[in-house]
XYZ file of C-alpha atoms in Angstrom:
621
model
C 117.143 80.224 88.127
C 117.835 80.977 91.651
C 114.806 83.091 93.078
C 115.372 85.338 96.494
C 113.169 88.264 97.896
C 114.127 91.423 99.963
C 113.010 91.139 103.257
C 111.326 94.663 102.683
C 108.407 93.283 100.266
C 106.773 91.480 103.019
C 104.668 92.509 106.222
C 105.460 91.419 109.366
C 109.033 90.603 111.709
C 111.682 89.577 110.153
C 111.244 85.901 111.504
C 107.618 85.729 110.190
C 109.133 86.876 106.660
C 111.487 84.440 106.572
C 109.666 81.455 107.142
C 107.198 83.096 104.783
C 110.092 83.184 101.852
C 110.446 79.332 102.760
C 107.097 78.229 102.720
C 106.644 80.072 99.068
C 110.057 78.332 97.779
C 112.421 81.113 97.609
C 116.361 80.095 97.606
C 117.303 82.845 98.958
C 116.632 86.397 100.692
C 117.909 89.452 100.921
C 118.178 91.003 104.427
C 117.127 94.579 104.702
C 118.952 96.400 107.299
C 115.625 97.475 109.277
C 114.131 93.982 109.096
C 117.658 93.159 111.526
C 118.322 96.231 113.213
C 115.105 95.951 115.018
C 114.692 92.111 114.946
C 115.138 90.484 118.798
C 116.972 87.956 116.784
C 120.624 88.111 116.948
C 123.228 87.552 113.921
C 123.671 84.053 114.435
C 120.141 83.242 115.399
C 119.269 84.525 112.268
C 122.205 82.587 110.412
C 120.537 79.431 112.248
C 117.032 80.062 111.465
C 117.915 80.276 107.176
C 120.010 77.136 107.626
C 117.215 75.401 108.970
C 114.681 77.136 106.555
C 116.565 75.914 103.716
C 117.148 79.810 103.034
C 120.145 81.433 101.563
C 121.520 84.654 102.780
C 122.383 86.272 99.578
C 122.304 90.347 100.161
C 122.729 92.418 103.113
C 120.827 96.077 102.377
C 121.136 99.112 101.739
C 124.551 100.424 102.535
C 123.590 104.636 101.312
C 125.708 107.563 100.756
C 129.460 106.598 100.540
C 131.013 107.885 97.744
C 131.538 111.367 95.883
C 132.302 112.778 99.723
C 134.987 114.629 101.590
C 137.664 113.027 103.173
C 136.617 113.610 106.822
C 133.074 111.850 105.439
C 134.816 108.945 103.760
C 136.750 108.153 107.292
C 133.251 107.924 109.094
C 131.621 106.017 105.961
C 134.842 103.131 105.971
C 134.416 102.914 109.836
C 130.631 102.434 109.303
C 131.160 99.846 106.078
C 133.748 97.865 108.473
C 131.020 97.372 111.305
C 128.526 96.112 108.505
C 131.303 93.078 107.280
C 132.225 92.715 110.534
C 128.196 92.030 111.428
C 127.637 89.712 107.852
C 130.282 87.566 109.350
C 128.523 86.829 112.122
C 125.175 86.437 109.640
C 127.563 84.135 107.024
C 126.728 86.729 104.364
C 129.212 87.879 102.303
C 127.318 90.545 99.534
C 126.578 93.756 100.786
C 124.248 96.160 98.372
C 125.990 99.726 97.796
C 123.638 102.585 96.432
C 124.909 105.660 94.041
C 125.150 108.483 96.946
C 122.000 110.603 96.979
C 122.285 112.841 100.022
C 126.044 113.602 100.877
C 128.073 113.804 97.778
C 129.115 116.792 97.101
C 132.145 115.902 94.461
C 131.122 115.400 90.893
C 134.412 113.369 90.156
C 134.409 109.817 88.476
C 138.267 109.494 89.322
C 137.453 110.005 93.018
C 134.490 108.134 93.067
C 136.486 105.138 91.791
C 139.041 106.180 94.524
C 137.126 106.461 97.139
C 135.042 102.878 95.694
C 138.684 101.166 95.896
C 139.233 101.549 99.290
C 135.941 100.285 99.890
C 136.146 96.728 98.049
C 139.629 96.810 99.601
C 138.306 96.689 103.402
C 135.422 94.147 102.216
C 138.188 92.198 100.693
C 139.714 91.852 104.153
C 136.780 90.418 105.659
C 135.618 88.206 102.386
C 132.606 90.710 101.255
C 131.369 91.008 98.036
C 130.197 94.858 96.735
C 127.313 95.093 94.842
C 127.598 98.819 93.634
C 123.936 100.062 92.459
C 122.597 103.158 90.561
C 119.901 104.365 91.939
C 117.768 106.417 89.492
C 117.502 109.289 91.219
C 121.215 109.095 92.450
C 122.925 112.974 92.481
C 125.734 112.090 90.235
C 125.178 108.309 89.609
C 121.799 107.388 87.902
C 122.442 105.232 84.979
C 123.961 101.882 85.629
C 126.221 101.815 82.438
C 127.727 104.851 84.288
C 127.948 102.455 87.341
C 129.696 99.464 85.759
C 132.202 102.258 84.333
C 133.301 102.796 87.644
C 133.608 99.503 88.628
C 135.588 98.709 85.143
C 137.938 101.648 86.732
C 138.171 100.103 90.123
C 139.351 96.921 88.812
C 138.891 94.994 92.482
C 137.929 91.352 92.459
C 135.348 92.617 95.319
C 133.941 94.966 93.663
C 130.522 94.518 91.242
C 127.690 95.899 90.172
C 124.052 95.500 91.028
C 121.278 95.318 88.217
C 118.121 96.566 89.653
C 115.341 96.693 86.410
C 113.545 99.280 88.608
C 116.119 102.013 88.492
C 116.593 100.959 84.445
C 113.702 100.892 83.133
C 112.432 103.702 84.723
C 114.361 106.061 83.176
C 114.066 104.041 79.743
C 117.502 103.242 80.050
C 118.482 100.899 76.696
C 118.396 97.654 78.522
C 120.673 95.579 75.447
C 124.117 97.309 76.454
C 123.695 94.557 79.271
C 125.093 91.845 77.375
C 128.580 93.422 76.612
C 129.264 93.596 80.182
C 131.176 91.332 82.270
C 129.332 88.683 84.048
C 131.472 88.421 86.746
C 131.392 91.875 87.548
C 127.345 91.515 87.959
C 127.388 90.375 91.123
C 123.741 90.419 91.834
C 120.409 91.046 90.140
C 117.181 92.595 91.678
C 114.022 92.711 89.879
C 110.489 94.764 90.143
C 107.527 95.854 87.872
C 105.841 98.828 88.442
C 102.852 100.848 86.360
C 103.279 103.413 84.162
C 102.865 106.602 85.860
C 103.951 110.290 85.455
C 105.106 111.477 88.878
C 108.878 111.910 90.840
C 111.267 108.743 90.090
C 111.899 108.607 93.976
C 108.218 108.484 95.423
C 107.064 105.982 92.323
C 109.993 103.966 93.372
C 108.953 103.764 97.006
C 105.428 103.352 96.923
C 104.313 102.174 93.451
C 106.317 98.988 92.803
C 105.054 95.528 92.407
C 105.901 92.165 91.472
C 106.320 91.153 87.989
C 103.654 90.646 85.914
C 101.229 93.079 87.549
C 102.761 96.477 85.796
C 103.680 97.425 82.276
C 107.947 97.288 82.347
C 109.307 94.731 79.718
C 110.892 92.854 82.478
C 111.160 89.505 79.949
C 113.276 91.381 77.290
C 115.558 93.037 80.958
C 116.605 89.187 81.999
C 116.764 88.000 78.410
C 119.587 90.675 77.958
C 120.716 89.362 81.683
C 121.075 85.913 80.557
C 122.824 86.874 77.704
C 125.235 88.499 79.595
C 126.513 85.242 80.961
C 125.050 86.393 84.625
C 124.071 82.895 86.568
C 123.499 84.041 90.103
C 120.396 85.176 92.014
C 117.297 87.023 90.782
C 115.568 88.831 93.555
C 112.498 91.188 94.099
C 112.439 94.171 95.561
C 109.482 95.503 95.717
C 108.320 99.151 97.870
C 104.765 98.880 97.697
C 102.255 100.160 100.890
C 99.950 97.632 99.779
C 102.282 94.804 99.949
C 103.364 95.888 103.885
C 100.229 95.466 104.962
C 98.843 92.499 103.279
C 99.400 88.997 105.418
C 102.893 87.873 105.183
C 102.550 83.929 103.473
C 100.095 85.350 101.263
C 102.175 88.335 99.251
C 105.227 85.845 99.605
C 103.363 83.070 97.795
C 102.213 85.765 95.027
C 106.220 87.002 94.600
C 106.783 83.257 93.797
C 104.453 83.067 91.633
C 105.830 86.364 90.063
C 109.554 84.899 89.071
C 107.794 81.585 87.934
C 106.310 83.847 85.604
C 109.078 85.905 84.592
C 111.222 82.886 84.170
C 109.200 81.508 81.547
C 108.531 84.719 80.132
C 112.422 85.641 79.882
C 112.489 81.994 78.166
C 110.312 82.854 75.527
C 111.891 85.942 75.066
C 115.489 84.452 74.327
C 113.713 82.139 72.093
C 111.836 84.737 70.103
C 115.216 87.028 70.096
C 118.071 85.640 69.102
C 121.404 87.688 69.241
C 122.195 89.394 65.809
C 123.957 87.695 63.923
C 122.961 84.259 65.771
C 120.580 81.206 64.003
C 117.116 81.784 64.554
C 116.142 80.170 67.526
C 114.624 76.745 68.123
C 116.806 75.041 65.928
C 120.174 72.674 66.772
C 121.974 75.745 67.325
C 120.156 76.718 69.744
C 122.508 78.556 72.606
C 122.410 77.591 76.191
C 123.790 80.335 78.939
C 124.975 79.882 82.501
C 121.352 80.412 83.690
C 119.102 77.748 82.605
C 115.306 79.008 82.622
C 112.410 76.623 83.566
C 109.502 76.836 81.624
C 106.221 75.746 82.471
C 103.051 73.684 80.636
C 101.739 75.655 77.627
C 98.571 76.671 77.119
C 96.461 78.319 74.895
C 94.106 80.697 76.161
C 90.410 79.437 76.836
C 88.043 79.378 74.056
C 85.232 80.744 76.259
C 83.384 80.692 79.362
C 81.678 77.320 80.223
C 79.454 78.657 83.275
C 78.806 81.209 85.875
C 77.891 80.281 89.113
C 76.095 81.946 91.837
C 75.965 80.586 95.281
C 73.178 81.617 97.774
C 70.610 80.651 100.530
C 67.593 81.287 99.628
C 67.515 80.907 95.976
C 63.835 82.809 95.132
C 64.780 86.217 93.704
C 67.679 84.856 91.797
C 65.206 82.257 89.879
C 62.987 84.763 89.309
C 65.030 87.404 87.990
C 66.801 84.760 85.284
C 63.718 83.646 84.750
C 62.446 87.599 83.367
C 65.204 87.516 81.400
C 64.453 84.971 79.341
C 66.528 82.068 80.920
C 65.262 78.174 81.240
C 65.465 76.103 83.856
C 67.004 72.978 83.101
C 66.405 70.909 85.924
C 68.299 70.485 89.209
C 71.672 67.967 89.603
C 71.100 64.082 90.011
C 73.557 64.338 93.246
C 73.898 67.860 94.928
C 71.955 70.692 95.528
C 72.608 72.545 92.560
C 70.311 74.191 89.534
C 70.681 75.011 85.940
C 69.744 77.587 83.805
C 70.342 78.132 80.212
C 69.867 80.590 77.701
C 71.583 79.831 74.461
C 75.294 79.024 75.060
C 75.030 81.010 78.713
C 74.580 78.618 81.224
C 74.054 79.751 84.909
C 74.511 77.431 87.793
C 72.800 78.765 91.626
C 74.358 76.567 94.041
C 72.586 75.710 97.569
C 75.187 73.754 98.450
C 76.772 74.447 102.333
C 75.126 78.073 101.570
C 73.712 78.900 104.840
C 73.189 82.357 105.436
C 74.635 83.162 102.197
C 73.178 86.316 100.065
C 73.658 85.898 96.303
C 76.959 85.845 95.318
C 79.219 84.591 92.263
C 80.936 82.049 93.649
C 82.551 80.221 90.730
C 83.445 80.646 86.793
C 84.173 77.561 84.234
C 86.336 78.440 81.395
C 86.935 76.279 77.897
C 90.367 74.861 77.694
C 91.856 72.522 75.336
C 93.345 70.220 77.821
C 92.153 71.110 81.493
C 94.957 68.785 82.857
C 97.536 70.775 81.503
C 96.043 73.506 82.397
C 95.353 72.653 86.189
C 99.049 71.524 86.366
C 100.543 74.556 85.224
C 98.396 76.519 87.474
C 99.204 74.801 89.974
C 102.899 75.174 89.737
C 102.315 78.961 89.830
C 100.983 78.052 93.246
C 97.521 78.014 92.800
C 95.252 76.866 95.609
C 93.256 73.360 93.964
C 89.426 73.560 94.807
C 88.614 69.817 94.497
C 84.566 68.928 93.801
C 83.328 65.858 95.401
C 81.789 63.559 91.936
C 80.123 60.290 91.804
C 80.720 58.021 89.349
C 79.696 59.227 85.448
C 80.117 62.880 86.683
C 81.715 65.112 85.247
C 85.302 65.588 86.928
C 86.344 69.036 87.180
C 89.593 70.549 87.685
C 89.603 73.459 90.012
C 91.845 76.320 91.447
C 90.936 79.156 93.302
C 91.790 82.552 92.351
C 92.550 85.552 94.707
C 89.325 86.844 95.865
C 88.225 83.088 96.474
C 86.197 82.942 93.096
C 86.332 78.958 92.295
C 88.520 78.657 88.547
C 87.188 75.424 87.072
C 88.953 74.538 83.805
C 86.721 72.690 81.313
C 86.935 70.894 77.940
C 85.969 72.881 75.712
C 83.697 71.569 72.764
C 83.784 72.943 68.878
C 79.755 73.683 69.021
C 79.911 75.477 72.232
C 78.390 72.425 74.268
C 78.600 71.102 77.938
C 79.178 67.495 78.628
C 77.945 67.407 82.151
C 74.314 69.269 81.340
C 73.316 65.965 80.960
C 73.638 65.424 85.311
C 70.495 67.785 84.956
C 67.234 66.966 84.428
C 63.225 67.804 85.214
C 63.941 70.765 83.932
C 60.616 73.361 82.551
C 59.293 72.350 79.298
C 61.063 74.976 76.836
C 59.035 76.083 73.875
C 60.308 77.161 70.745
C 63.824 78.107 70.084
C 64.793 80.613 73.041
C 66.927 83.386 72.895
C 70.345 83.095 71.388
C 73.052 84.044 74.349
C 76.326 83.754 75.609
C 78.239 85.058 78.389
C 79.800 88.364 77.026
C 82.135 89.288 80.284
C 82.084 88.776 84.412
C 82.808 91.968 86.600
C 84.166 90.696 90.220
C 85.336 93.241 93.059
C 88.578 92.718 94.304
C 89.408 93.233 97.595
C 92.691 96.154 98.070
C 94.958 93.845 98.973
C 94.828 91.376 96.243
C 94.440 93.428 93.237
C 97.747 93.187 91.893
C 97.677 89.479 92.818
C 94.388 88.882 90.813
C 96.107 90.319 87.279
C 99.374 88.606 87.867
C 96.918 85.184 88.764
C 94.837 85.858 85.802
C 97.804 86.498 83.012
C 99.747 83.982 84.327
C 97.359 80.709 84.817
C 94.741 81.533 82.299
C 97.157 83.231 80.017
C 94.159 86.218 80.014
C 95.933 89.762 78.176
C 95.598 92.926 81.178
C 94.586 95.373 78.902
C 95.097 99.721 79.946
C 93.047 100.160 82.969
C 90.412 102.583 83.442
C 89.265 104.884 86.923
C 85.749 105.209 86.756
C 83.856 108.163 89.190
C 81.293 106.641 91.469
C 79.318 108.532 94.581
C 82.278 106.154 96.869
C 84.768 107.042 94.906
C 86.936 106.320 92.135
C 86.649 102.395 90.841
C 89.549 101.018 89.089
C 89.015 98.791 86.810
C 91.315 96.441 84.767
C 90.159 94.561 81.808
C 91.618 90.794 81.613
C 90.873 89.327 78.087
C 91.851 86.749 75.306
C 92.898 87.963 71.976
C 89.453 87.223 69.981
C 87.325 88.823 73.099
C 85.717 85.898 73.766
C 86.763 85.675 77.242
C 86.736 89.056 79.120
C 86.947 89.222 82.632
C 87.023 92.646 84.636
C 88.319 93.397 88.155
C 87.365 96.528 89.570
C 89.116 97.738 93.031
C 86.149 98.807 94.402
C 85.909 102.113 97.106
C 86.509 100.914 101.374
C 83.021 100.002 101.965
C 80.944 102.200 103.961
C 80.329 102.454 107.914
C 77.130 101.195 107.928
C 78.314 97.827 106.251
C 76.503 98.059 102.871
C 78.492 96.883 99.926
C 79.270 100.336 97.797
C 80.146 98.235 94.843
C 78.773 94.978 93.197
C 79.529 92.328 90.532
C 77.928 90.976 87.649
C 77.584 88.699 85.065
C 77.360 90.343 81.475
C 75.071 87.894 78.805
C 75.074 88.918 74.847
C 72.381 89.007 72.308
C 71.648 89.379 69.217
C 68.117 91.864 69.647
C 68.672 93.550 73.010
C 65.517 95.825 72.327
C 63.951 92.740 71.919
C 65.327 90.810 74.391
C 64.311 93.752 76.939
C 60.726 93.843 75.982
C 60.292 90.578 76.601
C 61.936 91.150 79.565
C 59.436 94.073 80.888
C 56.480 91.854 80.065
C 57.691 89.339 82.876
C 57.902 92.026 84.774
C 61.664 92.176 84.726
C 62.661 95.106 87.848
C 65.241 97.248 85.780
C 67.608 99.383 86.889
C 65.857 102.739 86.526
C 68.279 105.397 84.571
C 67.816 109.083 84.785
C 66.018 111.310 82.294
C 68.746 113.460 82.673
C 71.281 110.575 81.139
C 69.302 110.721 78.098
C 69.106 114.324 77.497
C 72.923 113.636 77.744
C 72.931 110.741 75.348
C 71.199 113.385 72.585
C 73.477 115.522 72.881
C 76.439 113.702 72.376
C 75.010 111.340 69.609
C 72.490 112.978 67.785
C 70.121 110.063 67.905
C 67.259 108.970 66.083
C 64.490 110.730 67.868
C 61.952 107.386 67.363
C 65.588 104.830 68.735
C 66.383 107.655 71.526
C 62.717 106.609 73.066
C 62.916 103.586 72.542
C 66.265 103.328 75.214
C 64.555 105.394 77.770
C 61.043 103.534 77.597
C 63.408 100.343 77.972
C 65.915 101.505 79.960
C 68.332 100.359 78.050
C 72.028 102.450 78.008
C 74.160 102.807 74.904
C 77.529 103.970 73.589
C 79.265 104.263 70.155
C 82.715 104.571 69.009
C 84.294 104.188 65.651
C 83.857 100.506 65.484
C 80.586 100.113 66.490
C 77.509 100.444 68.637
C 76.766 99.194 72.047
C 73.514 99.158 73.640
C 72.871 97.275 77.479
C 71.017 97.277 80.496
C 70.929 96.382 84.257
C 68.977 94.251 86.922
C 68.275 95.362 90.195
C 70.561 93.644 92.311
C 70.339 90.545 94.227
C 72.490 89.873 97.013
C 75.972 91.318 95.451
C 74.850 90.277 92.082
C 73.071 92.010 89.327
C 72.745 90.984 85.611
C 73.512 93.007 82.498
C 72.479 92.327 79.355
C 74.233 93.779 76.197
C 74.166 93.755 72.224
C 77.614 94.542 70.418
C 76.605 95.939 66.476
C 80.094 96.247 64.606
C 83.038 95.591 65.868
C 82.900 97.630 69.268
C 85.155 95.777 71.388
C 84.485 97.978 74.869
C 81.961 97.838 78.318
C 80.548 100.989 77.601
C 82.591 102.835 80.383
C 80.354 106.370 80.079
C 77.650 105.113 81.087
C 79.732 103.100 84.639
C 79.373 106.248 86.691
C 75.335 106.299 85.865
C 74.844 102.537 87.050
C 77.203 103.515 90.320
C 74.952 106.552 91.205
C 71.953 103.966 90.538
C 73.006 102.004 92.805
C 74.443 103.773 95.588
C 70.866 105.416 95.828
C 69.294 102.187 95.826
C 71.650 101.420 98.986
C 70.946 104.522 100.390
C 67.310 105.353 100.157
């Protein structure tokens, strides 16, 4: 698949975008008209600068409001089309993007649009341009691109095509399988974008709300399967309006497109598999169909079995060791070879690194997950241009492969073992003597805070390399503000990971919003007693929460005082219960410990805004 990107995703001049698209691996760009216009580059420097980028110049854009217009109008939009071919010559470009008229047309007339359409692939025929004629979705007579290709079916000009844009499709729900009956060489180009779900004006979701796919909700895999169907072989380009994106550095978001059509690629692939033409063999077989576009697919994985460790980094290590130590959590000993501890409880294992920490509050610093192969798993990550973390080892160490997600947290992809074990515990030793049994734990789910400008990046990272399911996100109140928060986890639950865009932080420089790391048991009230008696600093909850609580739930008077002696915070739906509470925090990390009873599968999101309002007083005494 040949991948391009409109110069209009990406921050920056138009020379720092391109050698952006080049160091991410893009084929090809598309040049939007303001990128140029005020670009001290001329035409042919440009033209130079993608020839020795290794960059294609596939699409010159927009070209707006030229048909369904008078005939003094169409004069003044033919002499302004001529100066654009005349100015791709000079660039070596030779498709030019065409948008359904929003703002001038004043003629609701197919037969004069195609008229008026005629002359113009005629004068681009003259100077060897391509027209890509678009719908836009909120186009005044033109808004559905079956009504487009009609038109171009009526123009009947070798330079004259159509543009597929999935935005303006899918979000008006257009049927996306009426693709495949049209003909391929009358797509002449193919521009792609996700977006959320969202219930607002076509035009101002389209300009500000767009993003790459992968990090919305549009069925872009089913769009290109129905694309590749169609016989359509050319380029497959983003275009993506998104504030965010504009003011995010320029190698970054280019790098995260990338990783975007590597992901759609294989996605479209398993789509075509999975949905073969009617009519057609099943799929997977000898008779399996190949199309003009061939789709690269990437090293499968199955999705991790579970999370291997947590790791905190920090300076001085004294209040974190003492608050996993009131919680029930045994210190296994420090590593033969670096400056690292571990602490167990159960299955959860907790590693505080010291390592090159100067200086450095608690934070989490690193996750391990269970994989079946973490080879595989590292390479395909690492084709989706992940960032390798490498580990120094020493021999009869454990060797670790490592990538580093968005906000920096360290990825470390582990074997997995069937009993829930760690092969390199063993590098630990001199550990506290442990009597009895212990508490039975694992870790139920990690909350990290994502910076603004990588939130998007984080779920497309997360779905893509750790094949982790974005579930419907959630805005949760807080004294800062609202908190989004997105819910990445595998089908059985027993990874979940949430990323929470977290309010601007404050003036004064305290963090409004922290992370933690959730651990599961089977006795919380238990669990938090024990925890008391070593003197365990809870996070102190309102009476007023639980005069709320009794309302709602009609609780057990005896079990009702029994959460607000402990603390302890609790929820119910019609699965189950779920009961939890909170540390004080250390650093930018607190602990929560929680008890699922049924089969409630949620984070008990009522009770969110009561920890923020916790919290934010405990920042602002």
């Amino acid at each position: 698949m040949r991948t391009g990107i409109a110069t209009v995703c990406l921050s920056g001049t138009l020379k720092e975008k391109m050698q952006a698209c080049a160091i991410a691996g893009f084929d090809g760009i598309e040049i939007f008209e303001q990128d140029l216009v005020t670009s001290p580059l001329n035409p042919e420097q440009v033209r130079g600068m993608a020839a020795d980028l290794g960059l294609g110049l596939d699409l010159y854009q927009p070209f707006r409001d030229f048909d369904g217009v008078t005939p003094d109008l169409l004069k003044a939009n033919l002499r302004r089309a001529e100066a654009k071919f005349a100015l791709m010559s000079r660039l070596g470009m030779d498709t030019i993007l065409v948008c359904s008229n929003v703002a001038t047309a004043t003629i609701d007339d197919d037969g004069l649009r195609a008229e008026q359409l005629a002359q113009l692939a005629g004068l681009a025929g003259d100077h060897g341009i391509n027209v890509a004629y678009e719908a836009l979705a909120w186009g005044k007579y033109v808004n559905d691109y079956e009504h487009a290709y009609r038109l171009v079916e009526m123009v009947d000009h070798p330079n004259l095509g159509n543009c597929l844009d999935s935005f303006h499709i899918l979000s008006r729900d257009w049927e996306t399988s009426h693709i495949e009956a049209f003909n391929p060489e009358k797509i002449f180009f193919v521009q792609v974008a996700d977006a959320p779900k969202l219930s607002m004006d076509v035009l101002s979701w389209s300009r500000h709300y767009r993003v790459f796919p992968g990090e919305g909700q549009f069925d872009l895999a089913k769009f290109m399967g129905h694309v590749v169907r169609a016989g359509y072989a050319g380029p497959v380009s983003l275009e993506v309006f998104n504030d965010v994106f504009r003011q995010s550095d320029v190698e970054r978001t280019a790098v995260d497109a990338m990783r975007s059509l590597i992901w759609l690629e294989e996605q479209s692939a398993k789509w075509l598999a999975g949905n073969a033409p009617e009519g057609a063999p099943a799929a997977g077989g000898a008779h399996r169909r190949r199309y003009p576009m061939e789709l690269a697919t990437l090293p499968k994985v199955n999705e991790p079995a579970g999370f291997n460790f947590a790791e905190v980094k920090a300076d001085d290590t004294a209040q974190l060791e003492k608050l996993l130590g009131q919680l029930g959590f045994e210190f296994e000993g420090r590593h033969r070879t670096k400056d690292v501890q571990l602490w167990t409880m159960g299955q959860a294992r907790v590693i505080i690194n010291e390592q090159a920490a100067s200086h450095t509050e608690p934070s989490i610093a690193a996750l391990g997950f269970d994989v079946d192969s973490p080879v595989i798993a590292s390479a395909r990550a690492q084709q989706l241009k992940a960032p390798v973390v490498a580990r120094k080892v020493q021999a009869d160490e454990e060797v670790f492969q490592g990538i580093s997600a968005p906000d920096s947290t360290e990825i470390f992809l582990c074997q997995g073992s069937p009993d829930g074990t760690a092969a390199w515990t063993h590098e630990f030793g001199e550990g506290l003597e442990h009597h009895g049994a212990g508490t039975s734990a694992v870790i139920d789910h990690v909350n990290l805070a994502q910076p603004w400008q990588h939130f998007d990046e984080a779920v497309l990272f997360y779905t893509s390399a750790l094949a982790l399911e974005p579930q419907p996100f959630a805005e949760v109140p807080s004294p800062s503000g609202l908190v989004r928060s997105q819910v990445m986890e595998t089908t059985d639950g027993a990874v979940r990971l949430v990323l929470n865009l977290a309010p601007v932080q404050q003036a004064s420089g305290h963090k409004t919003y922290q992370e933690h790391i959730a651990f599961a048991v089977d006795d919380l009230v238990a669990t938090a007693r024990a925890a008391r008696d070593r003197g365990l600093d809870f996070l102190q909850i309102p009476a007023n929460y639980y005069e709320d609580l009794d309302a709602r739930f009609d609780l057990e008077p005896g079990f009702l005082a029994t959460l607000k002696e402990l603390n302890l915070l609790y929820d119910r739906d019609a699965e189950g219960e779920f009961l939890h509470f909170y540390t004080a925090t250390v650093g930018s990390v607190f602990f929560e410990m929680v008890e699922r009873r049924g089969e409630y599968n949620g984070y008990g999101a009522p009770n969110a805004p009561v920890r923020h309002a916790v919290q934010y007083d405990s920042l602002h005494p």
